[in-house]
Short mmCIF file of C-alpha atoms in Angstrom, two decimals:
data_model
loop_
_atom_site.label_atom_id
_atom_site.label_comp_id
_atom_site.label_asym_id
_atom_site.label_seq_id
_atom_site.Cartn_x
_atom_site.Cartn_y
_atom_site.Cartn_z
CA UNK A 24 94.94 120.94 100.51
CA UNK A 25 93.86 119.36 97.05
CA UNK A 26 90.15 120.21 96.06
CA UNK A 27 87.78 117.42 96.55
CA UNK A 28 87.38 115.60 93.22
CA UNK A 29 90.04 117.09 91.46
CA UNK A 30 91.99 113.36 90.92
CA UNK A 31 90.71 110.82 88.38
CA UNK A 32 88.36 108.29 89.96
CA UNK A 33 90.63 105.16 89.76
CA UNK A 34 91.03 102.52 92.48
CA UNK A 35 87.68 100.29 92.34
CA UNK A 36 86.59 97.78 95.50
CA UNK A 37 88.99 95.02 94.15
CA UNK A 38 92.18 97.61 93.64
CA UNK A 39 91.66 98.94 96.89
CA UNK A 40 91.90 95.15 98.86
CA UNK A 41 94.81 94.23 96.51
CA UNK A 42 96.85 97.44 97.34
CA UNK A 43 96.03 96.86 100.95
CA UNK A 44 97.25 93.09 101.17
CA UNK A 45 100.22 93.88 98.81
CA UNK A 46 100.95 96.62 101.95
CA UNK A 47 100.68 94.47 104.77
CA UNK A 48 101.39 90.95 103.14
CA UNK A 49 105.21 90.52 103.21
CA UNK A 50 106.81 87.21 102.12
CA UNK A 51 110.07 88.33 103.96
CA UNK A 52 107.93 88.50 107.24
CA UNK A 53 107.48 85.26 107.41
CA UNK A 54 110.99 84.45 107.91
CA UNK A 55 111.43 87.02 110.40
CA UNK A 56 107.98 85.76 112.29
CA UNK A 57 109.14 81.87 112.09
CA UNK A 58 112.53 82.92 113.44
CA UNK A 59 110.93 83.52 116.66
CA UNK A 60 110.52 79.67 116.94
CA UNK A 61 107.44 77.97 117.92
CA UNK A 62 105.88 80.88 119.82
CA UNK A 63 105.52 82.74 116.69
CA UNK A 64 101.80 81.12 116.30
CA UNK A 65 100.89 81.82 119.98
CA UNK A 66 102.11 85.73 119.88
CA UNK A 67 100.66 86.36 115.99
CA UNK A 68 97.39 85.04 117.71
CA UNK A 69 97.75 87.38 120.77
CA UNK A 70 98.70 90.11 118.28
CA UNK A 71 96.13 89.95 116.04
CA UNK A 72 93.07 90.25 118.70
CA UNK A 73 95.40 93.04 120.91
CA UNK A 74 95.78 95.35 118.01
CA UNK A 75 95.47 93.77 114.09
CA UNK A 76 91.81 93.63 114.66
CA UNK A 77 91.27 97.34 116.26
CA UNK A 78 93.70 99.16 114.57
CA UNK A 79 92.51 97.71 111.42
CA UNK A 80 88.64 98.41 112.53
CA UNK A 81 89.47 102.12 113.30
CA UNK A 82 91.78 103.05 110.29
CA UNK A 83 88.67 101.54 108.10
CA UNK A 84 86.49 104.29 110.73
CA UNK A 85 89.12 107.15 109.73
CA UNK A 86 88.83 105.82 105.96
CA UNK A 87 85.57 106.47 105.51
CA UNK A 88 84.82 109.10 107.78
CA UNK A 89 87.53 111.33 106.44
CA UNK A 90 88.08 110.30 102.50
CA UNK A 91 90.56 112.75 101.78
CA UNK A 92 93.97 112.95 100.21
CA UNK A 93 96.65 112.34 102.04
CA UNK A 94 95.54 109.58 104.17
CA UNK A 95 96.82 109.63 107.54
CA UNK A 96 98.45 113.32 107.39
CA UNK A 97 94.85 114.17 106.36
CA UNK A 98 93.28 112.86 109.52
CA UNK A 99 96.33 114.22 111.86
CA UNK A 100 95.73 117.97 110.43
CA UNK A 101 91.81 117.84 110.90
CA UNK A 102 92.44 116.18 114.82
CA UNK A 103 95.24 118.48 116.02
CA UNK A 104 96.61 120.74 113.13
CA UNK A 105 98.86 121.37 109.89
CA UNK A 106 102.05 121.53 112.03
CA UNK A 107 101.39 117.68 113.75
CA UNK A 108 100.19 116.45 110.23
CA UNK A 109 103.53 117.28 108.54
CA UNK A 110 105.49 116.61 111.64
CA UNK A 111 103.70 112.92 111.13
CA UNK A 112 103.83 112.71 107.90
CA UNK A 113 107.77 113.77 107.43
CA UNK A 114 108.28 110.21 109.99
CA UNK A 115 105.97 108.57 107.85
CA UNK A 116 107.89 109.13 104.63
CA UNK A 117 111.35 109.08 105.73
CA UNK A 118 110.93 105.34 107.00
CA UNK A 119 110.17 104.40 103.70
CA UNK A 120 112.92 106.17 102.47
CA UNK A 121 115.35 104.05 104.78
CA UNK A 122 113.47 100.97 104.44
CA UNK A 123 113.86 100.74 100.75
CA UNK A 124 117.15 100.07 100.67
CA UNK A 125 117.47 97.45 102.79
CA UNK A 126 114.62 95.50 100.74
CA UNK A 127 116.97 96.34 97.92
CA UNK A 128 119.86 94.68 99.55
CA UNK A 129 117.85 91.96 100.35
CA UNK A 130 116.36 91.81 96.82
CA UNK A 131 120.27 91.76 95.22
CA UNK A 132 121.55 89.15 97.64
CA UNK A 133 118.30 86.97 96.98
CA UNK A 134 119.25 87.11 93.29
CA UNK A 135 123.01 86.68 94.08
CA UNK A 136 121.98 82.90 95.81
CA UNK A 137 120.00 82.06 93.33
CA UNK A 138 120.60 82.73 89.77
CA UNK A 139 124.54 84.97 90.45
CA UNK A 140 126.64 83.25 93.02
CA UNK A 141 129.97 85.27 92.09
CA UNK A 142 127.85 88.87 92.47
CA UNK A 143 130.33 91.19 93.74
CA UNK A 144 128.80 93.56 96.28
CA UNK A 145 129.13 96.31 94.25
CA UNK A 146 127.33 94.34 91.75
CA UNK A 147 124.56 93.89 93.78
CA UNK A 148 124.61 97.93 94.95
CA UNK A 149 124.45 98.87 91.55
CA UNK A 150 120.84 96.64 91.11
CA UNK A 151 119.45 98.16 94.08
CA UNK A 152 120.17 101.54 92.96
CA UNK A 153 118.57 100.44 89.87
CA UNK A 154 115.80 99.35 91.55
CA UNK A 155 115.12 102.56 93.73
CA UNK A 156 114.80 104.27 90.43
CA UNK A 157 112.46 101.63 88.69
CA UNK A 158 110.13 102.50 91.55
CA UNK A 159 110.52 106.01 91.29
CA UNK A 160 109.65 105.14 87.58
CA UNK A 161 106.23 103.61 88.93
CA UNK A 162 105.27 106.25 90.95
CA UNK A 163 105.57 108.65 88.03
CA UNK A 164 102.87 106.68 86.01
CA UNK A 165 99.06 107.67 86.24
CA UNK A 166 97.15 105.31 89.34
CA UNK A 167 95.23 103.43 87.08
CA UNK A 168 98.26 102.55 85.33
CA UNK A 169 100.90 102.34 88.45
CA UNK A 170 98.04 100.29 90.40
CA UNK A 171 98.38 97.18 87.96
CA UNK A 172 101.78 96.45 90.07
CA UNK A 173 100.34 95.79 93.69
CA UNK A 174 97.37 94.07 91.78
CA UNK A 175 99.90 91.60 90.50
CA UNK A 176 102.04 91.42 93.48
CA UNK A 177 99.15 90.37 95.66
CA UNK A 178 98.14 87.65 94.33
CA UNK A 179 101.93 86.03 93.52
CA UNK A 180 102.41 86.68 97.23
CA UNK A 181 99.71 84.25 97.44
CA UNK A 182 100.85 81.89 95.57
CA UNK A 183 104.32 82.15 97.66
CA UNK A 184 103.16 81.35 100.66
CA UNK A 185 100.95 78.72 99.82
CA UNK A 186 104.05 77.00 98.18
CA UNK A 187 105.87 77.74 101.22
CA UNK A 188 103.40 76.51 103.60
CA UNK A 189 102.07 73.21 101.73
CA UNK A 190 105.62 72.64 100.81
CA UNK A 191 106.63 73.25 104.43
CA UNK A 192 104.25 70.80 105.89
CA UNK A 193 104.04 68.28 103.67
CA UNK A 194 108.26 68.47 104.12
CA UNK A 195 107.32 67.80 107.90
CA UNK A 196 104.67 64.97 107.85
CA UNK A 197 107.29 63.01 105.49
CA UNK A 198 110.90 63.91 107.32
CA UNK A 199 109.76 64.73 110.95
CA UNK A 200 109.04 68.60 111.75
CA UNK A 201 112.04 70.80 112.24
CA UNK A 202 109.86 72.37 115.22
CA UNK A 203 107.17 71.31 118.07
CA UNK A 204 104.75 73.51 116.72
CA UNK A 205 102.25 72.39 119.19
CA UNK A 206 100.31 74.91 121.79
CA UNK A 207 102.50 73.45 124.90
CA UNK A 208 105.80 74.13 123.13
CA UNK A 209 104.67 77.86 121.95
CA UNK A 210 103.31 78.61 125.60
CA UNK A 211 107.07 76.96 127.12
CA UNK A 212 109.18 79.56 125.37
CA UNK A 213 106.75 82.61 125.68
CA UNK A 214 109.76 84.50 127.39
CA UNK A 215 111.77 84.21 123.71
CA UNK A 216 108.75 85.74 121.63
CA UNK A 217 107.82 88.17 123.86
CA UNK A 218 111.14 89.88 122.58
CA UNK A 219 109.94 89.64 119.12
CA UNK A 220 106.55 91.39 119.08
CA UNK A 221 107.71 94.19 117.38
CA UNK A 222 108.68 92.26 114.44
CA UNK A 223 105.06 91.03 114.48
CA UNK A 224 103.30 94.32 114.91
CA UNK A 225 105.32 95.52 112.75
CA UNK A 226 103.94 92.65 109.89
CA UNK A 227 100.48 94.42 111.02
CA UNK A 228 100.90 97.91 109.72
CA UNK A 229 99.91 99.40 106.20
CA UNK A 230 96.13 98.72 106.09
CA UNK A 231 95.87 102.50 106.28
CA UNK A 232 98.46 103.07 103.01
CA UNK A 233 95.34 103.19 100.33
CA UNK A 234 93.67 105.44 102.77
CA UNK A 235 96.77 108.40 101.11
CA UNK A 236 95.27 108.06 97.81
CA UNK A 237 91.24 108.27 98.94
CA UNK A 238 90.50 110.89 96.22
CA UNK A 239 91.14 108.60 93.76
CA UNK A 240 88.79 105.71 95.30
CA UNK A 241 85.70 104.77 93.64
CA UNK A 242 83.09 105.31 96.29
CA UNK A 243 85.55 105.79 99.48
CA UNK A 244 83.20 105.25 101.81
CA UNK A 245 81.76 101.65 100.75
CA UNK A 246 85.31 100.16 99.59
CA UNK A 247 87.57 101.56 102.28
CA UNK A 248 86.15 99.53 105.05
CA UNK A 249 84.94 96.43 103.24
CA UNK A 250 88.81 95.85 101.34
CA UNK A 251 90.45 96.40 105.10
CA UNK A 252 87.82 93.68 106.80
CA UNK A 253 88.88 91.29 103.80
CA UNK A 254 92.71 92.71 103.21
CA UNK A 255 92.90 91.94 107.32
CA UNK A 256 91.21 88.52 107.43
CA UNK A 257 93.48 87.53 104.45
CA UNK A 258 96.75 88.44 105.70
CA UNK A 259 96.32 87.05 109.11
CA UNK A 260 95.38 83.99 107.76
CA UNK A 261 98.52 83.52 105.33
CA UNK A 262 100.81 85.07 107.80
CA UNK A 263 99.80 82.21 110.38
CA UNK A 264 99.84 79.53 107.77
CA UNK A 265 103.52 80.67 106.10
CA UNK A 266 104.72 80.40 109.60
CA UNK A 267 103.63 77.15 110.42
CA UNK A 268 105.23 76.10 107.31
CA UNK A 269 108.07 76.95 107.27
CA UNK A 270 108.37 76.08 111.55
CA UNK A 271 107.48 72.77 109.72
CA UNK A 272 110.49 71.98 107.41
CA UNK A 273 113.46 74.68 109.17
CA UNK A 274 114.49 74.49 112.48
CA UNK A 275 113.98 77.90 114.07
CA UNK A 276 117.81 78.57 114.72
CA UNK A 277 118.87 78.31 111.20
CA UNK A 278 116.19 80.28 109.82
CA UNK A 279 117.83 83.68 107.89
CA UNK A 280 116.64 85.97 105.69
CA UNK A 281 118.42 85.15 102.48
CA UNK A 282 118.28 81.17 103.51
CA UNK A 283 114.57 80.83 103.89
CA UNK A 284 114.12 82.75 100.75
CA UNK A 285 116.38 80.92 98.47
CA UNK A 286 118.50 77.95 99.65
CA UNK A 287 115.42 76.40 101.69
CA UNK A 288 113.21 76.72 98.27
CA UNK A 289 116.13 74.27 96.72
CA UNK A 290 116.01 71.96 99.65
CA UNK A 291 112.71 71.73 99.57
CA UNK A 292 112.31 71.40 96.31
CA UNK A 293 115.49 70.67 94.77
CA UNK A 294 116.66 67.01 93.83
CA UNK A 295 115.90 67.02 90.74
CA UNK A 296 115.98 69.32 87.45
CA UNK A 297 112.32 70.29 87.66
CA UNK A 298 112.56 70.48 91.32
CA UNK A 299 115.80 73.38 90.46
CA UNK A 300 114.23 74.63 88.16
CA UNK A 301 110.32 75.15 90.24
CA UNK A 302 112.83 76.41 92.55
CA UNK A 303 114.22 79.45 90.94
CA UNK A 304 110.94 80.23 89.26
CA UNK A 305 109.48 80.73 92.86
CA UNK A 306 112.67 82.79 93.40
CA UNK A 307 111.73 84.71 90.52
CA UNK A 308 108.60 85.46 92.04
CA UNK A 309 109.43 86.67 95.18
CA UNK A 310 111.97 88.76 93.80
CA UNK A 311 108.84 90.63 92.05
CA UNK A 312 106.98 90.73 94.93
CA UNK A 313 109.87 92.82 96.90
CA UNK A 314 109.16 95.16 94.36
CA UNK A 315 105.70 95.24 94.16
CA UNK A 316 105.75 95.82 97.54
CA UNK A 317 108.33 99.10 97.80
CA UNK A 318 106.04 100.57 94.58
CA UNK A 319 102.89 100.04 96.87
CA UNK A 320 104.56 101.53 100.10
CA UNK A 321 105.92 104.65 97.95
CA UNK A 322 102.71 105.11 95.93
CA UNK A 323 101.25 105.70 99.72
CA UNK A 324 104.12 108.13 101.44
CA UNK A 325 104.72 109.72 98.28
CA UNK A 326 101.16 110.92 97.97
CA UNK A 327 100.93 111.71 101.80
CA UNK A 328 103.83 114.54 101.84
CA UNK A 329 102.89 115.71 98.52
CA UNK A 330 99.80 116.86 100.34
CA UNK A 331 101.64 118.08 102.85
CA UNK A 332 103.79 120.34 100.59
CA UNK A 333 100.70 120.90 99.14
CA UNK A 334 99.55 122.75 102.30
CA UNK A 335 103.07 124.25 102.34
CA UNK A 336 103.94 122.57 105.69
CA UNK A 337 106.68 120.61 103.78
CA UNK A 338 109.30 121.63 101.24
CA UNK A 339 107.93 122.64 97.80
CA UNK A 340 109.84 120.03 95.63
CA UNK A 341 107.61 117.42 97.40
CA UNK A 342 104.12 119.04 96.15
CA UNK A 343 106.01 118.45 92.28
CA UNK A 344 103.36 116.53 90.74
CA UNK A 345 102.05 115.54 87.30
CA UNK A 346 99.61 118.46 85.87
CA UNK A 347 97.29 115.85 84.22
CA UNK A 348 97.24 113.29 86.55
CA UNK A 349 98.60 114.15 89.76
CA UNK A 350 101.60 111.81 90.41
CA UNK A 351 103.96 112.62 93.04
CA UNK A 352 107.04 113.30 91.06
CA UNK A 353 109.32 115.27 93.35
CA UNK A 354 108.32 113.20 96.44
CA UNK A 355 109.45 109.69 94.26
CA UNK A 356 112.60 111.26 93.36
CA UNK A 357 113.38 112.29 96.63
CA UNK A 358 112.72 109.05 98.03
CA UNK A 359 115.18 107.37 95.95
CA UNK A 360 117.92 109.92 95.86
CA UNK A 361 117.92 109.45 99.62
CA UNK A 362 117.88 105.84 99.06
CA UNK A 363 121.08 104.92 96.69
CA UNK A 364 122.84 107.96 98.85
CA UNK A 365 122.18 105.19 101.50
CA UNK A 366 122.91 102.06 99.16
CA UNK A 367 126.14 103.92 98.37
CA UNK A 368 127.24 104.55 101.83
CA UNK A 369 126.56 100.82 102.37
CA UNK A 370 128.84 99.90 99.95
CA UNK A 371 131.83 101.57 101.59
CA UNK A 372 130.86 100.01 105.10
CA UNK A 373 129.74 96.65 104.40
CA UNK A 374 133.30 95.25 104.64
CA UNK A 375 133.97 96.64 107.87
CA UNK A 376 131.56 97.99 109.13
CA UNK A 377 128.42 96.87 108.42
CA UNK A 378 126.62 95.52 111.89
CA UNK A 379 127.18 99.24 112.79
CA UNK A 380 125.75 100.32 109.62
CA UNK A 381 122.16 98.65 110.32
CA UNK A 382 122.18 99.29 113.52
CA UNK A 383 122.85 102.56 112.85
CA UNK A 384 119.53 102.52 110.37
CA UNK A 385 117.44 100.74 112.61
CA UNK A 386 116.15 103.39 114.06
CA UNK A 387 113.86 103.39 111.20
CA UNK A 388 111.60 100.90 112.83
CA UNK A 389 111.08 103.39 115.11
CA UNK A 390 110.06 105.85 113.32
CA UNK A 391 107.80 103.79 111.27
CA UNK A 392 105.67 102.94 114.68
CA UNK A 393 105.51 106.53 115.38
CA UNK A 394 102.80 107.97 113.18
CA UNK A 395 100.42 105.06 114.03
CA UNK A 396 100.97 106.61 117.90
CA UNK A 397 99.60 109.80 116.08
CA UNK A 398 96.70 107.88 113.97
CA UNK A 399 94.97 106.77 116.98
CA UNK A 400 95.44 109.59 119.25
CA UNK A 401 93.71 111.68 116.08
CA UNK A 402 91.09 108.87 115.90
CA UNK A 403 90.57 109.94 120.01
CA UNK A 404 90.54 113.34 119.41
CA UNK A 405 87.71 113.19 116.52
CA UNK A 406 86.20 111.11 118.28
CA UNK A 407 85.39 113.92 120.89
CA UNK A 408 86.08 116.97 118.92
CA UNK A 409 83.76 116.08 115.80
CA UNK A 410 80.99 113.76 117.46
CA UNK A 411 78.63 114.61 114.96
CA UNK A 412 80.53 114.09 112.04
CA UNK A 413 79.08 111.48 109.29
CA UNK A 414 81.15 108.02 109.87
CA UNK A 415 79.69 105.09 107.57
CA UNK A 416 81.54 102.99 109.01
CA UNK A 417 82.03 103.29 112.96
CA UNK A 418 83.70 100.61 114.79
CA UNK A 419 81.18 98.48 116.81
CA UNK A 420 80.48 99.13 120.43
CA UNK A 421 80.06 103.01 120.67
CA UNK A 422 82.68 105.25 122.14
CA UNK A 423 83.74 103.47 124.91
CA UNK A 424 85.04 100.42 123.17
CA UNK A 425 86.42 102.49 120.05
CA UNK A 426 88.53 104.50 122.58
CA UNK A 427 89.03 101.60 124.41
CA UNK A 428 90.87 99.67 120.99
CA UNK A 429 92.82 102.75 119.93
CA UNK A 430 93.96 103.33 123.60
CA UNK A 431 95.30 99.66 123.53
CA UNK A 432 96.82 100.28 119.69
CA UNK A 433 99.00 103.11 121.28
CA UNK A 434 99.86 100.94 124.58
CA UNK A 435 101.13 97.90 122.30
CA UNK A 436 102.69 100.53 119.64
CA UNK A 437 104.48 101.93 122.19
CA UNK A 438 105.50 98.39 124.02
CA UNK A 439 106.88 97.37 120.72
CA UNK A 440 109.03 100.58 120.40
CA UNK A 441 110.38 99.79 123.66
CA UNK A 442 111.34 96.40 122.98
CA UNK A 443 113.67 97.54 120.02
CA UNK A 444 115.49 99.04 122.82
CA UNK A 445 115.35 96.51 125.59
CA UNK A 446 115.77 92.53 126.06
CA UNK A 447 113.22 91.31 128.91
CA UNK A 448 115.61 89.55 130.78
CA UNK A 449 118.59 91.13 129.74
CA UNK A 450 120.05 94.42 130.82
CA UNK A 451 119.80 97.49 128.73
CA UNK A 452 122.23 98.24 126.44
CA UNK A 453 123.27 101.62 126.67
CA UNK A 454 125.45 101.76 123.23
CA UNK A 455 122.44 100.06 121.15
CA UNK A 456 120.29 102.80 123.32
CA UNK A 457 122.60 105.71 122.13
CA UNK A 458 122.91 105.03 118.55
CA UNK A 459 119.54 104.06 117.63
CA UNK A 460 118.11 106.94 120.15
CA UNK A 461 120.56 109.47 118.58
CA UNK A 462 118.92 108.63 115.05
CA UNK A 463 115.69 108.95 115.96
CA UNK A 464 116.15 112.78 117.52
CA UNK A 465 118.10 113.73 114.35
CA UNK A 466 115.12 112.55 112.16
CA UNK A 467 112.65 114.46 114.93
CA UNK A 468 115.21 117.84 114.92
CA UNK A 469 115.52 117.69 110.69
CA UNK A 470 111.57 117.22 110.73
CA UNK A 471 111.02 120.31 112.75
CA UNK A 472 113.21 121.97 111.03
CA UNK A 473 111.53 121.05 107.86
CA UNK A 474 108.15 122.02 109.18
CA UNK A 475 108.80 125.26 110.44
CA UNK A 476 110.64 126.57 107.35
CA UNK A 477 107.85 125.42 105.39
CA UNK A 478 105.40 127.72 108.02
CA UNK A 479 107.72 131.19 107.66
CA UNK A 480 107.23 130.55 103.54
CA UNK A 481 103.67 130.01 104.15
CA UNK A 482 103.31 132.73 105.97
CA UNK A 483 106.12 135.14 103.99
CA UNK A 484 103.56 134.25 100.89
CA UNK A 485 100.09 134.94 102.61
CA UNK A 486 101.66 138.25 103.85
CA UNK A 487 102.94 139.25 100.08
CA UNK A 488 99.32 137.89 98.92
CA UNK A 489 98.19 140.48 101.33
CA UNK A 490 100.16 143.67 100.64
CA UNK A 491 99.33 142.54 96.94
CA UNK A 492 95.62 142.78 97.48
CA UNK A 493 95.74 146.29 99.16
CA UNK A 494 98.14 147.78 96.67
CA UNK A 495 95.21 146.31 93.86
CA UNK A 496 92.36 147.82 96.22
CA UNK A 497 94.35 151.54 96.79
CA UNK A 498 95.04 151.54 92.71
#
């Protein structure tokens, strides 16, 4: 575990917010929330008082109760042990490791439609391999350095959305909405959205991310919860108004990934050569804040297993860090030598084979809801286990209603895991079960194995520490 104090006092009140709305604000999720049609208002509504609000109020709780390195491996170790804080924090960091290659792909075929039309797909590999290594790059840097990135992203993902969502609705006053985005229309298809909660919660998660890096937080106690309330209030508030915008000016069923990124910014601004050419800056932008984001998400999981190698629970070339100022340098370049292995393997499917190849990798969705499963069963167990412990901040209502919000966080955590299984409505299917199930218990069995190599070390090196001592005491 690193010594209290021993980082470089970096991240002020202002840092902290930015980093947490450049880890939960996602341009891309708006296309992915308006694709659920006009229910997408209705359910981020329902999601945001079922579990934004709580799980936000009791990460800021952990935050400032335990300030420590490592974040939410931190608060798993002091609740249960080492073992379930590496077991957590190996699903933790492994997500991002999948993840960032498909924001990668995304990234190249964004750039492809706007600015490279005749990109080959190797082309496009090649720049997201790039990429993976521009954010290892990043996360080599000093914080106060490294930090400047989310502190830019943030606020262009601002200025995204409201472009989006002005655009979107002004679009729809002028040439009719592309949706009914009125209450009765969301509460008629509620049967539709239901099936896409997990995309929302999964738009929810991250406000813990800065929480990895507390040791380097100016006053943890004072800026944790104060960024989160603001970071929380903000991103709800621009995720609900993107939406709406882009509901506005794109009927739901046409609404893709790539399209809603890049050919809708032409139609709705296109028409003209300033209209082109506001286009592709916008383009430009969000292009910049795909990578802001990955550097935020990596700064976070990077730091969070280096702590765990740190405590020897994970493998040593993840506790590789900077002497001076304590970046996680074997962590980053594991994360993207795992990632263009990944990119690579793409390449060589994506003719083929390639709705096999995501659905093969979306099991990582999984995993990423798993450790928040772990956060607030931790937040129960300190809770009981550590009554008396200092918290600054304590979520409002006493124990009963701060057991009461995590206990809900878990029940819709776990709802939303089950729904990347299973249809309401439609029967289960047993090959998507199989395939995304079978990744998941290979990342679970290489975890564990992970973890308990890194205990017989621990313990092969406290036993040599000992026979070393009584040799020095007999001499």
């Amino acid at each position: 575990m690193s010594n209290p104090n021993t980082h470089k006092k970096t991240l002020t009140t202002t840092d902290v917010t930015l980093y947490t709305v450049s880890a939960i604000l996602l341009v891309d999720q708006i296309a992915m929330s308006a694709a659920v049609g006009p229910s997408a208002i209705f359910w981020w509504l329902v999601v945001l008082v079922i579990f934004f609000i709580p799980n936000t109020l009791v990460t800021a709780e952990l935050g400032t109760s335990y300030p420590e390195q490592g974040g939410i491996y931190a608060w798993i170790r002091d609740a249960f042990s080492t073992r379930w804080g590496a077991r957590i924090t190996w699903l933790y960091w492994i997500n991002i490791a999948l993840w960032m290659p498909a924001v990668y792909i995304m990234f190249a075929g964004i750039y492809a439609a706007l600015f490279a039309p005749e990109m080959s797909l190797w082309s496009q590999i090649g720049m997201g391999i790039a990429l993976c290594w521009l954010t290892t790059w990043a996360n080599c840097l000093p914080l106060e350095k490294s930090k400047w990135i989310p502190n830019l992203g943030t606020p262009i993902k601002f200025i995204i959305i409201l472009t989006l969502g002005v655009a979107g609705l002004m679009y729809g006053l002028n040439n009719g909405f592309a949706n009914d985005i009125s209450l009765s229309s969301a509460m008629a298809n509620l049967d539709e959205g239901l099936a896409f909660i997990p995309v929302i919660v999964y738009g929810c998660l991250g406000v813990e991310l800065v929480c990895a890096e507390s040791d380097e937080i100016r006053n943890p106690k004072k800026s944790i919860p104060r960024a989160m309330l603001i970071a929380g209030l903000v991103t709800a508030s621009f995720y609900i108004f993107g939406t709406a915008g882009v509901l506005a000016a794109v009927p739901a069923e046409n609404i893709d990934m790539i399209d809603i990124l890049a050919t809708t910014l032409k139609e709705l601004f296109g028409g003209s050569d300033l209209g082109n050419a506001f286009a592709l800056v916008i383009g430009a932008l969000m292009l910049f804040t795909l990578y802001s984001t990955m550097v935020t998400w990596t700064l976070g999981g990077n730091r969070a297993v280096a702590e765990a190698a740190d405590e020897k629970e994970m493998p040593a070339v993840f506790g590789w860090v900077n002497r001076k100022h304590k970046a996680p340098i074997g962590a980053a370049v594991m994360t993207s030598v795992i990632s263009s292995a990944i990119l690579v393997l793409y390449g060589f499917m994506a003719n083929n084979a390639e709705e096999l190849f995501w659905t093969l990798f979306s099991f990582s969705a999984i995993i990423f809801l798993m450790p928040y499963i772990g956060m607030h069963f931790a937040f129960i167990k300190l809770r009981v286990s550590d009554a008396n412990h200092p918290r600054p901040f304590k979520v409002p209502g006493g124990n009963a209603v701060g057991m009461l919000m995590s206990v809900m966080c878990i029940v819709v955590l776990a709802m939303a895991i089950l729904l990347f299984f299973w249809v309401p409505g439609e029967p289960l299917d047993m090959s998507l079960l199989a395939q995304v199930g079978g990744g998941v218990i290979i990342t679970l069995i290489i975890g564990e194995f992970l973890v308990h190599r890194g205990e017989k070390l621990k313990q092969k090196q406290q036993r040599e520490s000992g026979h070393i001592k009584v040799k020095n005491a007999s001499a």
